[in-house]
Amino acid sequence: MKSLRFKPMVENLHGVGTHWQCAVLVMIQALVIICIHTALV
C-alpha cells in the first residue's frame, strides 16, 4: 500500500522535472534566436 501512495508523488515530481527541462530548452532557444537576430542586424 505504501508504494501505491508514493507512486503519484514520484510521477508528479517526474512531470515537474520534465516540464522544467522543457522550459529551460525553450528559454535557450529564445536566447539563441535573439542572438541570431542581433547578429544579423
mmCIF file of C-alpha atoms in Angstrom, residues 2-12:
data_model
loop_
_atom_site.group_PDB
_atom_site.id
_atom_site.type_symbol
_atom_site.label_atom_id
_atom_site.label_comp_id
_atom_site.label_asym_id
_atom_site.label_seq_id
_atom_site.Cartn_x
_atom_site.Cartn_y
_atom_site.Cartn_z
ATOM 1 C CA LYS A 2 2.842 2.421 0.776
ATOM 2 C CA SER A 3 4.288 2.063 -2.732
ATOM 3 C CA LEU A 4 0.845 2.905 -4.184
ATOM 4 C CA ARG A 5 0.740 6.075 -2.053
ATOM 5 C CA PHE A 6 4.230 7.193 -3.058
ATOM 6 C CA LYS A 7 3.836 6.417 -6.758
ATOM 7 C CA PRO A 8 1.682 9.512 -7.571
ATOM 8 C CA MET A 9 4.215 11.735 -5.760
ATOM 9 C CA VAL A 10 7.092 10.290 -7.811
ATOM 10 C CA GLU A 11 5.134 10.680 -11.063
ATOM 11 C CA ASN A 12 4.248 14.272 -10.111
#
